[in-house]
Amino acid sequence: MHPFDVETLTAGRWRNGGGATREIVSRPVADEGFAWRASIADIDRDGPFSAFPGVDRTLTLLAGDGVRLTSPGAFDRLLERVGEPFAFSGDLALSAELPGGACRVLNIMVRRGSRTARVGRVTGPVVPAAGHAGVLYVLGGHWRAGADGPALDAGQGVWWDGDDDAPGRAVAPLSPGAAALWADVVPVG
């Protein structure tokens, strides 16, 4: 498992200037040809999102008063609860509105036909399945990645790829009330 801390990830500005992205992982390593990708996005103004044709996305609010995502004819959704994921097609023309100011989201993207992703809030141990990739992001409390792995606090986490030795190594809470987001990235076929 590969640990990360959001505050030490390199931030890159969006092309439209509306936010910044801190990439957790992109597999395989490539600018446009990823099979799956995980990042943290800081959205600091209203505006359009970049389209990602052929990609399925899941956004989950991590901090802030929420973000309203709209796609004409498809949906109008206010993400206002921390830890509640929202899945949608990256093919859609999409814009964001920040009713309460800047916010931070977890962004999971998978290439359609190659991978699927399930993102959910967890409060108990997570054990990656063989062949699956994924990310665990700590929302609160203390966690440990594996029996001898690092202790993790809010804003930290671990990721693993399908060929890593993560299967059977649990990521478990160490404190009462601990919560995390788990993105399980599953190969198709």
PDB file of C-alpha atoms in Angstrom:
ATOM      1  CA  MET A   1       0.000   0.000   0.000  1.00  0.00           C
ATOM      2  CA  HIS A   2       1.165   3.497  -0.850  1.00  0.00           C
ATOM      3  CA  PRO A   3       0.527   6.187   1.805  1.00  0.00           C
ATOM      4  CA  PHE A   4      -0.248   9.813   0.952  1.00  0.00           C
ATOM      5  CA  ASP A   5      -0.953  13.082   2.737  1.00  0.00           C
ATOM      6  CA  VAL A   6      -3.086  15.585   0.815  1.00  0.00           C
ATOM      7  CA  GLU A   7      -1.060  18.525   2.110  1.00  0.00           C
ATOM      8  CA  THR A   8       2.174  17.165   0.614  1.00  0.00           C
ATOM      9  CA  LEU A   9       0.724  16.328  -2.832  1.00  0.00           C
ATOM     10  CA  THR A  10       1.702  18.776  -5.581  1.00  0.00           C
ATOM     11  CA  ALA A  11      -1.170  21.072  -6.569  1.00  0.00           C
ATOM     12  CA  GLY A  12      -1.686  21.973 -10.227  1.00  0.00           C
ATOM     13  CA  ARG A  13      -4.126  24.682 -11.400  1.00  0.00           C
ATOM     14  CA  TRP A  14      -7.024  23.777 -13.668  1.00  0.00           C
ATOM     15  CA  ARG A  15      -6.899  24.979 -17.269  1.00  0.00           C
ATOM     16  CA  ASN A  16      -9.917  27.226 -16.602  1.00  0.00           C
ATOM     17  CA  GLY A  17      -8.408  28.627 -13.377  1.00  0.00           C
ATOM     18  CA  GLY A  18     -11.390  27.548 -11.251  1.00  0.00           C
ATOM     19  CA  GLY A  19      -9.500  25.246  -8.941  1.00  0.00           C
ATOM     20  CA  ALA A  20      -6.486  23.075  -8.284  1.00  0.00           C
ATOM     21  CA  THR A  21      -5.949  19.322  -8.396  1.00  0.00           C
ATOM     22  CA  ARG A  22      -3.667  17.215  -6.204  1.00  0.00           C
ATOM     23  CA  GLU A  23      -3.174  13.855  -7.886  1.00  0.00           C
ATOM     24  CA  ILE A  24      -3.055  10.846  -5.577  1.00  0.00           C
ATOM     25  CA  VAL A  25      -2.493   8.245  -8.303  1.00  0.00           C
ATOM     26  CA  SER A  26      -2.940   7.670 -12.032  1.00  0.00           C
ATOM     27  CA  ARG A  27      -2.574   4.152 -13.445  1.00  0.00           C
ATOM     28  CA  PRO A  28      -0.972   3.497 -15.747  1.00  0.00           C
ATOM     29  CA  VAL A  29       1.137   6.618 -15.382  1.00  0.00           C
ATOM     30  CA  ALA A  30       0.113   8.772 -18.347  1.00  0.00           C
ATOM     31  CA  ASP A  31      -1.380  12.181 -18.991  1.00  0.00           C
ATOM     32  CA  GLU A  32      -4.510  11.120 -20.903  1.00  0.00           C
ATOM     33  CA  GLY A  33      -4.402   7.333 -21.095  1.00  0.00           C
ATOM     34  CA  PHE A  34      -5.217   6.360 -17.509  1.00  0.00           C
ATOM     35  CA  ALA A  35      -7.329   3.306 -16.676  1.00  0.00           C
ATOM     36  CA  TRP A  36      -8.081   4.844 -13.291  1.00  0.00           C
ATOM     37  CA  ARG A  37      -7.156   8.001 -11.453  1.00  0.00           C
ATOM     38  CA  ALA A  38      -7.708   9.472  -7.989  1.00  0.00           C
ATOM     39  CA  SER A  39      -7.213  13.083  -6.988  1.00  0.00           C
ATOM     40  CA  ILE A  40      -8.242  15.780  -4.540  1.00  0.00           C
ATOM     41  CA  ALA A  41      -9.709  18.910  -6.124  1.00  0.00           C
ATOM     42  CA  ASP A  42      -9.947  22.300  -4.456  1.00  0.00           C
ATOM     43  CA  ILE A  43     -12.755  24.201  -6.213  1.00  0.00           C
ATOM     44  CA  ASP A  44     -12.507  27.920  -5.535  1.00  0.00           C
ATOM     45  CA  ARG A  45     -14.958  29.500  -7.991  1.00  0.00           C
ATOM     46  CA  ASP A  46     -18.045  28.776 -10.062  1.00  0.00           C
ATOM     47  CA  GLY A  47     -17.467  27.515 -13.580  1.00  0.00           C
ATOM     48  CA  PRO A  48     -17.278  24.600 -16.003  1.00  0.00           C
ATOM     49  CA  PHE A  49     -15.631  21.238 -15.353  1.00  0.00           C
ATOM     50  CA  SER A  50     -13.447  19.662 -18.018  1.00  0.00           C
ATOM     51  CA  ALA A  51     -15.135  16.865 -19.959  1.00  0.00           C
ATOM     52  CA  PHE A  52     -13.538  13.407 -19.895  1.00  0.00           C
ATOM     53  CA  PRO A  53     -15.101  11.392 -22.740  1.00  0.00           C
ATOM     54  CA  GLY A  54     -15.201   7.650 -22.056  1.00  0.00           C
ATOM     55  CA  VAL A  55     -14.616   8.145 -18.325  1.00  0.00           C
ATOM     56  CA  ASP A  56     -16.955   7.558 -15.379  1.00  0.00           C
ATOM     57  CA  ARG A  57     -16.456   9.881 -12.421  1.00  0.00           C
ATOM     58  CA  THR A  58     -17.374   9.899  -8.751  1.00  0.00           C
ATOM     59  CA  LEU A  59     -17.076  13.125  -6.726  1.00  0.00           C
ATOM     60  CA  THR A  60     -17.323  13.174  -2.940  1.00  0.00           C
ATOM     61  CA  LEU A  61     -17.388  16.342  -0.839  1.00  0.00           C
ATOM     62  CA  LEU A  62     -14.543  16.428   1.700  1.00  0.00           C
ATOM     63  CA  ALA A  63     -14.730  19.994   3.044  1.00  0.00           C
ATOM     64  CA  GLY A  64     -16.724  23.184   2.530  1.00  0.00           C
ATOM     65  CA  ASP A  65     -20.372  24.107   2.301  1.00  0.00           C
ATOM     66  CA  GLY A  66     -21.047  22.147  -0.857  1.00  0.00           C
ATOM     67  CA  VAL A  67     -20.977  22.257  -4.610  1.00  0.00           C
ATOM     68  CA  ARG A  68     -23.916  22.244  -7.019  1.00  0.00           C
ATOM     69  CA  LEU A  69     -23.190  20.227 -10.157  1.00  0.00           C
ATOM     70  CA  THR A  70     -25.398  20.785 -13.185  1.00  0.00           C
ATOM     71  CA  SER A  71     -25.530  19.225 -16.601  1.00  0.00           C
ATOM     72  CA  PRO A  72     -28.292  20.523 -18.892  1.00  0.00           C
ATOM     73  CA  GLY A  73     -30.901  17.820 -19.451  1.00  0.00           C
ATOM     74  CA  ALA A  74     -29.064  15.306 -17.230  1.00  0.00           C
ATOM     75  CA  PHE A  75     -29.002  16.438 -13.582  1.00  0.00           C
ATOM     76  CA  ASP A  76     -28.849  19.258 -11.044  1.00  0.00           C
ATOM     77  CA  ARG A  77     -27.283  17.939  -7.836  1.00  0.00           C
ATOM     78  CA  LEU A  78     -26.154  19.721  -4.687  1.00  0.00           C
ATOM     79  CA  LEU A  79     -23.390  17.850  -2.868  1.00  0.00           C
ATOM     80  CA  GLU A  80     -23.672  19.217   0.652  1.00  0.00           C
ATOM     81  CA  ARG A  81     -22.868  16.300   2.961  1.00  0.00           C
ATOM     82  CA  VAL A  82     -19.242  15.357   3.562  1.00  0.00           C
ATOM     83  CA  GLY A  83     -18.604  11.752   2.578  1.00  0.00           C
ATOM     84  CA  GLU A  84     -21.589  11.287   0.231  1.00  0.00           C
ATOM     85  CA  PRO A  85     -20.390  10.186  -3.256  1.00  0.00           C
ATOM     86  CA  PHE A  86     -22.041  11.179  -6.531  1.00  0.00           C
ATOM     87  CA  ALA A  87     -21.313   9.205  -9.735  1.00  0.00           C
ATOM     88  CA  PHE A  88     -21.786  10.589 -13.262  1.00  0.00           C
ATOM     89  CA  SER A  89     -20.479  10.298 -16.810  1.00  0.00           C
ATOM     90  CA  GLY A  90     -17.381  12.331 -17.669  1.00  0.00           C
ATOM     91  CA  ASP A  91     -18.871  12.747 -21.166  1.00  0.00           C
ATOM     92  CA  LEU A  92     -21.354  15.322 -19.889  1.00  0.00           C
ATOM     93  CA  ALA A  93     -20.967  19.081 -20.142  1.00  0.00           C
ATOM     94  CA  LEU A  94     -20.857  20.006 -16.468  1.00  0.00           C
ATOM     95  CA  SER A  95     -20.646  23.177 -14.423  1.00  0.00           C
ATOM     96  CA  ALA A  96     -20.135  23.801 -10.715  1.00  0.00           C
ATOM     97  CA  GLU A  97     -21.594  26.457  -8.450  1.00  0.00           C
ATOM     98  CA  LEU A  98     -20.305  27.082  -4.925  1.00  0.00           C
ATOM     99  CA  PRO A  99     -23.234  28.370  -2.849  1.00  0.00           C
ATOM    100  CA  GLY A 100     -21.100  28.674   0.307  1.00  0.00           C
ATOM    101  CA  GLY A 101     -17.620  29.335  -1.063  1.00  0.00           C
ATOM    102  CA  ALA A 102     -14.627  27.132  -1.840  1.00  0.00           C
ATOM    103  CA  CYS A 103     -14.756  23.392  -1.248  1.00  0.00           C
ATOM    104  CA  ARG A 104     -12.618  20.252  -1.543  1.00  0.00           C
ATOM    105  CA  VAL A 105     -13.680  16.985  -3.221  1.00  0.00           C
ATOM    106  CA  LEU A 106     -12.289  13.512  -3.808  1.00  0.00           C
ATOM    107  CA  ASN A 107     -12.392  12.728  -7.537  1.00  0.00           C
ATOM    108  CA  ILE A 108     -12.272   9.088  -8.698  1.00  0.00           C
ATOM    109  CA  MET A 109     -12.165   8.514 -12.468  1.00  0.00           C
ATOM    110  CA  VAL A 110     -12.212   5.182 -14.314  1.00  0.00           C
ATOM    111  CA  ARG A 111     -11.973   4.452 -18.024  1.00  0.00           C
ATOM    112  CA  ARG A 112     -15.348   3.025 -19.060  1.00  0.00           C
ATOM    113  CA  GLY A 113     -15.047  -0.579 -20.243  1.00  0.00           C
ATOM    114  CA  SER A 114     -11.756  -1.017 -18.379  1.00  0.00           C
ATOM    115  CA  ARG A 115     -12.700  -0.404 -14.722  1.00  0.00           C
ATOM    116  CA  THR A 116     -15.673   0.378 -12.504  1.00  0.00           C
ATOM    117  CA  ALA A 117     -15.536   2.185  -9.177  1.00  0.00           C
ATOM    118  CA  ARG A 118     -17.643   1.993  -6.058  1.00  0.00           C
ATOM    119  CA  VAL A 119     -17.073   4.758  -3.522  1.00  0.00           C
ATOM    120  CA  GLY A 120     -18.546   4.693  -0.035  1.00  0.00           C
ATOM    121  CA  ARG A 121     -18.114   5.893   3.527  1.00  0.00           C
ATOM    122  CA  VAL A 122     -16.729   3.231   5.885  1.00  0.00           C
ATOM    123  CA  THR A 123     -16.274   3.018   9.649  1.00  0.00           C
ATOM    124  CA  GLY A 124     -14.845  -0.500   9.902  1.00  0.00           C
ATOM    125  CA  PRO A 125     -11.893  -2.406   8.449  1.00  0.00           C
ATOM    126  CA  VAL A 126     -11.412  -2.485   4.673  1.00  0.00           C
ATOM    127  CA  VAL A 127      -9.703  -5.485   3.071  1.00  0.00           C
ATOM    128  CA  PRO A 128      -8.815  -5.012  -0.628  1.00  0.00           C
ATOM    129  CA  ALA A 129      -9.845  -7.878  -2.892  1.00  0.00           C
ATOM    130  CA  ALA A 130      -7.282  -9.616  -5.117  1.00  0.00           C
ATOM    131  CA  GLY A 131      -6.907  -7.813  -8.444  1.00  0.00           C
ATOM    132  CA  HIS A 132      -8.753  -4.688  -7.280  1.00  0.00           C
ATOM    133  CA  ALA A 133      -7.174  -1.256  -7.022  1.00  0.00           C
ATOM    134  CA  GLY A 134      -8.355   1.444  -4.682  1.00  0.00           C
ATOM    135  CA  VAL A 135      -7.988   4.380  -2.375  1.00  0.00           C
ATOM    136  CA  LEU A 136      -8.823   4.838   1.291  1.00  0.00           C
ATOM    137  CA  TYR A 137      -9.043   8.502   2.391  1.00  0.00           C
ATOM    138  CA  VAL A 138      -9.401   9.259   6.113  1.00  0.00           C
ATOM    139  CA  LEU A 139     -12.247  11.647   6.931  1.00  0.00           C
ATOM    140  CA  GLY A 140     -11.728  11.501  10.707  1.00  0.00           C
ATOM    141  CA  GLY A 141     -10.209   9.530  13.539  1.00  0.00           C
ATOM    142  CA  HIS A 142      -7.110   7.367  13.367  1.00  0.00           C
ATOM    143  CA  TRP A 143      -6.519   4.401  11.033  1.00  0.00           C
ATOM    144  CA  ARG A 144      -3.700   1.923  10.326  1.00  0.00           C
ATOM    145  CA  ALA A 145      -2.781   0.451   6.951  1.00  0.00           C
ATOM    146  CA  GLY A 146      -1.826  -3.178   7.569  1.00  0.00           C
ATOM    147  CA  ALA A 147      -0.421  -4.657  10.756  1.00  0.00           C
ATOM    148  CA  ASP A 148       2.888  -2.805  10.400  1.00  0.00           C
ATOM    149  CA  GLY A 149       1.831   0.053   8.125  1.00  0.00           C
ATOM    150  CA  PRO A 150       1.607   3.750   8.836  1.00  0.00           C
ATOM    151  CA  ALA A 151      -0.919   5.349  11.170  1.00  0.00           C
ATOM    152  CA  LEU A 152      -3.249   7.642   9.205  1.00  0.00           C
ATOM    153  CA  ASP A 153      -5.132  10.766  10.282  1.00  0.00           C
ATOM    154  CA  ALA A 154      -7.690  13.015   8.557  1.00  0.00           C
ATOM    155  CA  GLY A 155      -6.478  14.130   5.117  1.00  0.00           C
ATOM    156  CA  GLN A 156      -4.209  11.116   4.757  1.00  0.00           C
ATOM    157  CA  GLY A 157      -4.735   7.724   3.208  1.00  0.00           C
ATOM    158  CA  VAL A 158      -3.380   4.869   1.140  1.00  0.00           C
ATOM    159  CA  TRP A 159      -3.803   3.673  -2.425  1.00  0.00           C
ATOM    160  CA  TRP A 160      -3.027   0.338  -4.075  1.00  0.00           C
ATOM    161  CA  ASP A 161      -3.069  -1.009  -7.594  1.00  0.00           C
ATOM    162  CA  GLY A 162      -4.435  -4.334  -8.777  1.00  0.00           C
ATOM    163  CA  ASP A 163      -0.993  -5.935  -8.863  1.00  0.00           C
ATOM    164  CA  ASP A 164       0.167  -4.649  -5.453  1.00  0.00           C
ATOM    165  CA  ASP A 165       0.357  -6.942  -2.427  1.00  0.00           C
ATOM    166  CA  ALA A 166      -2.621  -5.198  -0.770  1.00  0.00           C
ATOM    167  CA  PRO A 167      -5.067  -8.165  -0.761  1.00  0.00           C
ATOM    168  CA  GLY A 168      -5.485  -9.495   2.759  1.00  0.00           C
ATOM    169  CA  ARG A 169      -3.938  -6.375   4.333  1.00  0.00           C
ATOM    170  CA  ALA A 170      -6.687  -4.576   6.210  1.00  0.00           C
ATOM    171  CA  VAL A 171      -6.898  -0.835   6.664  1.00  0.00           C
ATOM    172  CA  ALA A 172      -8.574  -0.532  10.050  1.00  0.00           C
ATOM    173  CA  PRO A 173      -9.845   2.200  12.370  1.00  0.00           C
ATOM    174  CA  LEU A 174      -7.882   2.744  15.591  1.00  0.00           C
ATOM    175  CA  SER A 175     -10.231   5.180  17.308  1.00  0.00           C
ATOM    176  CA  PRO A 176     -13.959   5.373  18.073  1.00  0.00           C
ATOM    177  CA  GLY A 177     -15.941   7.357  15.528  1.00  0.00           C
ATOM    178  CA  ALA A 178     -13.282   6.953  12.819  1.00  0.00           C
ATOM    179  CA  ALA A 179     -14.591   7.333   9.259  1.00  0.00           C
ATOM    180  CA  ALA A 180     -13.035   7.079   5.810  1.00  0.00           C
ATOM    181  CA  LEU A 181     -13.909   6.970   2.133  1.00  0.00           C
ATOM    182  CA  TRP A 182     -13.112   3.756   0.306  1.00  0.00           C
ATOM    183  CA  ALA A 183     -12.928   3.697  -3.478  1.00  0.00           C
ATOM    184  CA  ASP A 184     -12.898   0.103  -4.748  1.00  0.00           C
ATOM    185  CA  VAL A 185     -11.654   0.067  -8.358  1.00  0.00           C
ATOM    186  CA  VAL A 186     -12.628  -3.166 -10.089  1.00  0.00           C
ATOM    187  CA  PRO A 187     -11.312  -4.419 -13.439  1.00  0.00           C
ATOM    188  CA  VAL A 188     -13.995  -5.176 -16.049  1.00  0.00           C
ATOM    189  CA  GLY A 189     -14.052  -8.657 -17.539  1.00  0.00           C
TER     190      GLY A 189
END
